[in-house]
XYZ file of C-alpha atoms in Angstrom:
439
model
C 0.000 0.000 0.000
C 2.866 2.498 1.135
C 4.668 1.997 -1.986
C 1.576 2.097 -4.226
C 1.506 5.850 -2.073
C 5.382 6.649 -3.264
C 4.728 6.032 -6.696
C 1.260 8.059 -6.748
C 3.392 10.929 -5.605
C 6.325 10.926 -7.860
C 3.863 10.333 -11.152
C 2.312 13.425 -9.792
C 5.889 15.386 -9.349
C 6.961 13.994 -12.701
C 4.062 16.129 -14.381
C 3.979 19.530 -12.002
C 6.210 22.572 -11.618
C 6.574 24.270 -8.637
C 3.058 26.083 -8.672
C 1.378 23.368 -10.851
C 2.006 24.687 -14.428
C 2.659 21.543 -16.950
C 5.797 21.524 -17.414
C 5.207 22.170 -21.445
C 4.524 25.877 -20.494
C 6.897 27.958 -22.697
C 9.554 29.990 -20.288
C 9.057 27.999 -17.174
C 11.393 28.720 -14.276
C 12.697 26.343 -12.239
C 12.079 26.976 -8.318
C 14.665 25.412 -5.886
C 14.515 27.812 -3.319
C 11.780 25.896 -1.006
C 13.988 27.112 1.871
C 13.597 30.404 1.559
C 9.380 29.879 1.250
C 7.300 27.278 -0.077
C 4.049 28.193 -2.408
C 0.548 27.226 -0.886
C -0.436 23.452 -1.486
C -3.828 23.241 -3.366
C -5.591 21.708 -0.315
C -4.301 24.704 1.901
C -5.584 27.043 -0.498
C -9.149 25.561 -0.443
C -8.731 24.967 3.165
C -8.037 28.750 3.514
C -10.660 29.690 1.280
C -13.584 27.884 2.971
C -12.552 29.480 5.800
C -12.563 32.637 4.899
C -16.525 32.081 3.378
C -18.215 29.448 5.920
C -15.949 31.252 9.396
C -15.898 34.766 8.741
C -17.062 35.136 12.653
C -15.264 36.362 15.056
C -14.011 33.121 17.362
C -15.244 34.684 20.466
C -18.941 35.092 19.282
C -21.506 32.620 20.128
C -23.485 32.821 16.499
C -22.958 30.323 14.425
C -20.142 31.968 12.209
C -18.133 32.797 15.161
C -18.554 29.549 16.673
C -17.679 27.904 12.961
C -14.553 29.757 13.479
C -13.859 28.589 16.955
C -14.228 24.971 15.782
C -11.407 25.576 13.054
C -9.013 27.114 15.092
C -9.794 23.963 17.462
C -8.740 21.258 14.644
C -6.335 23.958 13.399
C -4.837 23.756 17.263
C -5.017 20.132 17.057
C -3.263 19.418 14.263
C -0.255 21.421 15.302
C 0.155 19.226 18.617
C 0.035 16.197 16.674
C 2.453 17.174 13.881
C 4.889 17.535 16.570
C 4.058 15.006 19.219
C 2.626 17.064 21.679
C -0.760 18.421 23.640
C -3.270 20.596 21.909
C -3.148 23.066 25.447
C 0.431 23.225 24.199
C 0.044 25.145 21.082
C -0.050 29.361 20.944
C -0.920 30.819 17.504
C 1.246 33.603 16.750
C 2.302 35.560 13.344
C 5.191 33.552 12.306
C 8.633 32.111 13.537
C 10.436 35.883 14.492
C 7.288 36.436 16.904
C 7.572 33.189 18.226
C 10.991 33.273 18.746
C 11.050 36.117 20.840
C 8.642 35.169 22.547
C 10.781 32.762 24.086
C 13.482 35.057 24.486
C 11.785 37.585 26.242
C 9.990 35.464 28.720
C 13.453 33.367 29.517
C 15.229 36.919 30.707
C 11.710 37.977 32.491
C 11.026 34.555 33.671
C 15.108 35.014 35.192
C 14.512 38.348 37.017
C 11.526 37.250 38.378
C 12.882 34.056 39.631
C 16.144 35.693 41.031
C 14.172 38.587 43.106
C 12.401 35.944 44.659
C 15.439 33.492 45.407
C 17.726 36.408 46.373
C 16.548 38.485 48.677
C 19.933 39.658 49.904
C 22.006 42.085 48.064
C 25.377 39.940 48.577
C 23.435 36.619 47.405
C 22.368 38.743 44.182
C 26.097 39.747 43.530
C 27.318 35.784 44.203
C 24.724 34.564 41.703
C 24.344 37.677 39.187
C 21.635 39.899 38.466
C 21.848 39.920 34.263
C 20.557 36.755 32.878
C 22.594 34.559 30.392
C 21.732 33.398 27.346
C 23.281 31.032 25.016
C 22.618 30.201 21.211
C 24.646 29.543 18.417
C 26.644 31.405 15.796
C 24.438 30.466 12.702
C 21.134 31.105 13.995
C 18.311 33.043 12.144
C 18.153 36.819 12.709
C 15.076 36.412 14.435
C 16.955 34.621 16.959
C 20.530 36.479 16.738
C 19.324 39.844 16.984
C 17.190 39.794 19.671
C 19.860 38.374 21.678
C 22.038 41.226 21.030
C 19.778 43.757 21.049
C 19.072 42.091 24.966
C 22.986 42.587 25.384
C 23.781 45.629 24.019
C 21.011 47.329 26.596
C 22.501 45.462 29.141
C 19.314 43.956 30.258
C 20.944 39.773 29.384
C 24.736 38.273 28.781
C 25.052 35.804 26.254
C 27.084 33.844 24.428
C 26.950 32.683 20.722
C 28.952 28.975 20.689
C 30.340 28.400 17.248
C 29.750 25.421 14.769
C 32.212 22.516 14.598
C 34.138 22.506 11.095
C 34.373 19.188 10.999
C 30.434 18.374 11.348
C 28.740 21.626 10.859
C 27.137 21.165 14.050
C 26.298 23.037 17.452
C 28.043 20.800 19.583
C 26.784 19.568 22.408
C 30.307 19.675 24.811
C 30.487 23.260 23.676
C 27.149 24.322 24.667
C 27.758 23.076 28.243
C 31.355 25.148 28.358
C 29.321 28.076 27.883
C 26.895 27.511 30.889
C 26.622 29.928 33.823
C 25.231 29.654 37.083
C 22.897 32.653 35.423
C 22.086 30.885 32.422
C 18.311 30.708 31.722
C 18.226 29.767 27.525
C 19.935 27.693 25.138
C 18.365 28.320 22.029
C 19.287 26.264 18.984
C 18.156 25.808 15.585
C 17.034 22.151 14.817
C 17.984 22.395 11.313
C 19.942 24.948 9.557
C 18.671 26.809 6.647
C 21.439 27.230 4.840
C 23.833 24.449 5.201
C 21.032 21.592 5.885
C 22.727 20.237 8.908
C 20.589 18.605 11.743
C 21.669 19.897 15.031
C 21.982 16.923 18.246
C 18.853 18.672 20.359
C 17.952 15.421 21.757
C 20.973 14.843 23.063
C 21.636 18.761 24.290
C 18.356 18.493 26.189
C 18.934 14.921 27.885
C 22.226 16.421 28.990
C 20.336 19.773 30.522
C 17.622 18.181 32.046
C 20.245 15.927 34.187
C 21.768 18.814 34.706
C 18.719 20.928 36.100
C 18.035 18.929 38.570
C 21.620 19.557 40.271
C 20.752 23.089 39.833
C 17.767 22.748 41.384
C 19.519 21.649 44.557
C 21.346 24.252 44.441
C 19.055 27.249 44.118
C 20.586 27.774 40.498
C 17.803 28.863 37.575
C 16.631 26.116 35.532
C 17.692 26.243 31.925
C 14.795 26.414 29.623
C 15.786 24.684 25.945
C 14.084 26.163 22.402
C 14.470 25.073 19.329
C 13.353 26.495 16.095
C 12.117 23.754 13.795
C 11.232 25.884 10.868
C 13.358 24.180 8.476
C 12.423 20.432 9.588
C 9.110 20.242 9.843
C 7.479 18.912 6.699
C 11.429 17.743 5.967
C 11.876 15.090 8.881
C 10.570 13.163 11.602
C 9.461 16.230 14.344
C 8.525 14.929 17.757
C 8.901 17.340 20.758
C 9.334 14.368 23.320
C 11.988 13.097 21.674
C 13.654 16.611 21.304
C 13.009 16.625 25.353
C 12.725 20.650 24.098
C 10.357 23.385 26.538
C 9.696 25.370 23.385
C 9.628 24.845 19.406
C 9.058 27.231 16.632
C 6.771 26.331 13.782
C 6.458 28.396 10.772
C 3.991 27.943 8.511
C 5.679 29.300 4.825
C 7.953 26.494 5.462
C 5.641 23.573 4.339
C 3.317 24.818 2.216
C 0.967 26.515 4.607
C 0.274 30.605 4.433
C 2.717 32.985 6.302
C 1.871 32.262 10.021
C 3.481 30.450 12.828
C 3.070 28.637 15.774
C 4.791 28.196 19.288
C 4.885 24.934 21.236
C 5.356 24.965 24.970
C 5.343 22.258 27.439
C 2.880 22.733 29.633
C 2.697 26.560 29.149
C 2.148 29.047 32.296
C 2.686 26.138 34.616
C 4.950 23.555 33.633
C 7.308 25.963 31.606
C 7.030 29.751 31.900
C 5.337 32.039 28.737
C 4.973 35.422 29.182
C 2.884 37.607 26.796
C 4.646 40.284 24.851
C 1.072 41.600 23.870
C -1.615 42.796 25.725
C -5.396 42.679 24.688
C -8.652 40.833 24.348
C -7.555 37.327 26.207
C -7.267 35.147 22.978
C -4.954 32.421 23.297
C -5.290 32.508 27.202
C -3.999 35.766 26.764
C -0.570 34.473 26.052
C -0.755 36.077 22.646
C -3.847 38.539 22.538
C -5.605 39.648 19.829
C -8.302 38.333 17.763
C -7.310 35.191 15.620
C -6.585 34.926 11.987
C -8.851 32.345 11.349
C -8.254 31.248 7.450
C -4.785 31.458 7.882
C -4.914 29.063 10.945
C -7.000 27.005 8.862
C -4.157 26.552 6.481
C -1.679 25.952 8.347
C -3.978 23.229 10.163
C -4.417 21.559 6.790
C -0.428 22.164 6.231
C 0.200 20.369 9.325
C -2.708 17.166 8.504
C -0.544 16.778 5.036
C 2.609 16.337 6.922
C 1.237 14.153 9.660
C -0.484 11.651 6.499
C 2.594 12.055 4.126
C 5.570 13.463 5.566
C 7.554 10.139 5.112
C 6.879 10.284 1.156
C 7.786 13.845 1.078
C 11.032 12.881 2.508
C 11.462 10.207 0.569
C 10.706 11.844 -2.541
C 13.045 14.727 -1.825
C 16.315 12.953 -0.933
C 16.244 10.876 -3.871
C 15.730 14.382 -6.108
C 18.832 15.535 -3.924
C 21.059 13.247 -4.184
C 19.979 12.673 -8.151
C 20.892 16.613 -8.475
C 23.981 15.986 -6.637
C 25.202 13.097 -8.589
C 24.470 15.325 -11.598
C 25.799 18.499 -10.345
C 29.052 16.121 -10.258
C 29.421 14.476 -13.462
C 28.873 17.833 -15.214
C 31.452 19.859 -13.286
C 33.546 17.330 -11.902
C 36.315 19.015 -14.813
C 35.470 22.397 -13.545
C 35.800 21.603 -10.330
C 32.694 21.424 -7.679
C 32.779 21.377 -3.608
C 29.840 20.186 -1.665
C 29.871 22.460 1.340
C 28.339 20.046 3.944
C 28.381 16.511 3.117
C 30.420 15.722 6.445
C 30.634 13.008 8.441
C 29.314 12.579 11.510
C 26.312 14.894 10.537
C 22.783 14.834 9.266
C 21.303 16.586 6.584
C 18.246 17.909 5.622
C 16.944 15.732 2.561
C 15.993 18.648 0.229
C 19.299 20.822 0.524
C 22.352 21.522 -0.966
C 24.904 23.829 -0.665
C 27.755 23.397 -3.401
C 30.277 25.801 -4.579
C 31.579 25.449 -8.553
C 35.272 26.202 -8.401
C 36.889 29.223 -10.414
C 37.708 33.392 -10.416
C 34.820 35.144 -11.619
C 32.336 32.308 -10.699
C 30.505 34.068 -7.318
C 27.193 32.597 -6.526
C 24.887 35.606 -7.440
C 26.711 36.416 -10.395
C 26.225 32.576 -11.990
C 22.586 32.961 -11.075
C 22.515 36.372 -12.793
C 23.311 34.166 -16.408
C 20.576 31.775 -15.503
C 17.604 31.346 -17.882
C 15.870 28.811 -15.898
C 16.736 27.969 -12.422
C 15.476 30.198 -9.395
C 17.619 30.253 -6.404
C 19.987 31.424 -3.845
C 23.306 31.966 -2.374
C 21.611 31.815 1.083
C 19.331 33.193 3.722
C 16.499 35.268 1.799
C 17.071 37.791 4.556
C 20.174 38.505 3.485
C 19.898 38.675 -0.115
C 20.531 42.448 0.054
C 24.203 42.081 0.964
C 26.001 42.167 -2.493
C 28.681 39.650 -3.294
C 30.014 39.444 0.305
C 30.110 35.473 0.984
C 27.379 33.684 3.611
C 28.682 34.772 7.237
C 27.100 31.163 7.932
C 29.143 29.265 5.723
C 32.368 31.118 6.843
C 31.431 30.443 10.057
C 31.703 26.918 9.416
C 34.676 26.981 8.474
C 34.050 27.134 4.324
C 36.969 29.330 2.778
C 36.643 32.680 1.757
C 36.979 31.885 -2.248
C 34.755 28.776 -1.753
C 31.779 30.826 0.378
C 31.688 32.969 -2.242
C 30.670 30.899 -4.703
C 28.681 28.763 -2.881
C 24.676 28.319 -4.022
C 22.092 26.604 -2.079
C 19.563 24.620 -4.403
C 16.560 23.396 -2.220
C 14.167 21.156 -3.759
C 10.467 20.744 -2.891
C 7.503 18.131 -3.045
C 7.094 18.248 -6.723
C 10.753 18.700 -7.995
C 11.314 16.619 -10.685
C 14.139 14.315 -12.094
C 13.257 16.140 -15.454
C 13.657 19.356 -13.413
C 17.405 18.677 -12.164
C 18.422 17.792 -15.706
C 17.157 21.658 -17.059
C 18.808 23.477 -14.202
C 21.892 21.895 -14.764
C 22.626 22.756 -17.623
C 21.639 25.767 -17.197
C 24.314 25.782 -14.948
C 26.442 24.750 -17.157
C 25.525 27.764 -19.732
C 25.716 30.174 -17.126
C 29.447 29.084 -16.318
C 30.783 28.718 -19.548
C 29.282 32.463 -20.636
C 31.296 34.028 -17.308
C 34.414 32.045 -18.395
């Protein structure tokens, strides 16, 4: 039956672009940039749709469109917890993956202060312990996790330290997280997959570690350290499950897997068994952890989003590694003259099935400018976010230890759900044109 399932769905990515043309549409581009943002699967869009005609109510309403509206957010809510292994109560809505991530932030350093004033009530036992809260994450995080950590530091309200990447695996690792820990440290936030270089991070094992370790602090009066991790590139990618992450928080986002631009926050147990504080104030929604009156079609999506990964998330993964590796093996045999450097396949690391970051070898061959010559394929050198920043190579990837020359002409192709074998073979060689015309 399963592989009766696999088949179904590659037939169906054999005949599909990215946003459902036929691939015998004259000028089709290529999209391998599912990373950055994925395009709204049909079933979200109808989802989304209904929503927005049957559940125009407002939630909080007892007529019948309101309460239409309450019942979708319920499913929507439901969903969510199941996608990722845990409790509907466990889910807060929220506008995407940089609200939900500081979220977390900002409670950790409140949840500190408020903690300390009420362990401490002597000025010397203050000093021995520390009144500024510390925070540690990694050096190749997302802005929406970086900045918010310095912008904490640099107004002296939080200390923090960023732990860098092992060049051998591309991974936070673990033994270097727990060098950084204080007797003030509240957070370690890590990514659980990154965007750019696909590498899986070891969060189960970083939060088996802390938990045995929290309960020494405990005995000791020391803060418990709270552990988030941002999921937004795995979900819809891999097998998610927040038990087995052993995580207190994990940030969903939506435009990740096919679902409309809106995000989610798990939290175990939150307002009792882990702290959430609100950075909003307002009408009470979402137990007034994040206020304001819900956006009810786009929950619906991403509630339908979430039901396609729970039913198919194994084919999806499936399906994309073998287009990976496919593009890979191609991506070698055509350049393998030229000269070609896979950034990340490492040992002793996972990667994310749909992603690769490669780098073709030469002067004059920087990422942007080969994608500049391209007819065909749509891409990147990296982040989105940072697609502003001229030629100047990924601060990720040199962070990892990639050299200067070969960060510069690194591109990461991501492929998605319907990315074909047919697909890999046009971008390729339009690859291929694009190099020779620069050389």
């Amino acid at each position: 039956m399963k592989k009766a399932r696999v088949n179904k769905w590659e037939e169906t990515s054999e005949k599909m672009g990215y946003n459902g043309e036929k691939k015998t549409s004259p000028g089709r581009k290529i999209y391998l940039d599912y990373n950055a943002t994925t395009p709204l699967a049909p079933e979200v869009i109808q989802r989304v749709t209904e929503a927005m005609h049957e559940a125009w109510g407002n939630p909080s309403s007892s007529y019948t469109a309101g309460q239409k509206a309450k019942e979708i957010i319920t499913e929507a809510r439901e969903n969510l917890a199941r996608m990722v292994g845990g409790r509907l109560q466990d889910i807060i809505f929220t506008s995407g993956g940089t609200e939900a991530n500081n979220l977390v932030i900002y409670t950790a350093v409140k949840h500190f202060k408020e903690s300390n004033a009420q362990r401490h009530e002597g000025e010397d036992q203050r000093k021995t312990l520390g009144t500024h809260p510390h925070l540690i994450t990694s050096c190749i995080e997302h802005d929406s996790v970086r900045l918010p950590v310095e912008h904490l530091v640099k107004e002296h309200k939080a200390e923090a330290t960023f732990v860098p990447v092992s060049k051998a695996t591309g991974q936070v690792e673990v033994d270097d997280v727990f060098s950084a820990i204080r007797p003030t440290t509240c957070l370690v936030s890590i990514m659980l997959a990154n965007n750019e270089t696909g590498v899986i991070m070891p969060i189960s094992q970083l939060s088996q570690r802390i938990q045995a370790l929290n309960w020494k602090r405990k005995s000791s009066g020391l803060p418990r350290i709270l552990v988030h991790t941002d999921a937004a590139q795995m979900i819809g990618k891999g097998h998610v499950d927040v038990q087995e992450l052993g995580v207190d928080y994990l940030t969903i986002v939506g435009h990740k897997f096919y679902a409309p631009r809106i995000g989610a926050l798990y939290v175990r147990g939150p307002g009792e068994a882990t702290p959430l504080h609100p950075m909003l104030f307002g009408g009470g929604q979402e137990r007034s952890f994040r206020p304001g009156t819900e956006n009810t079609p786009m929950i619906a999506g991403l509630g339908k989003a979430a039901e396609l990964v729970i039913k198919h998330c194994e084919d999806y993964e499936t399906h994309m590694r073998k287009i990976r590796d496919y593009l890979e093996e191609r991506l070698e045999a055509v350049f393998e003259e030229q000269g070609i450097h896979f950034n990340f396949r490492l040992k002793g690391s996972r990667r994310l099935c749909n992603t690769s970051n490669f780098s073709i070898l030469g002067s004059g061959l920087q990422g942007r400018l080969v994608l500049s010559h391209c007819k065909t394929l749509l891409a990147s050198v990296g982040a989105a976010c940072h697609s502003e920043k001229g030629d100047q190579p990924s601060a990720i990837l040199l962070s990892c230890g990639i050299p200067h020359n070969v960060a510069q002409n690194a591109l990461r192709l991501s492929v998605g759900r319907n990315t074909s074998k047919e697909d890999v073979d046009l971008i390729v060689e339009d690859l291929k044109q694009a190099v020779a015309q620069l050389q």
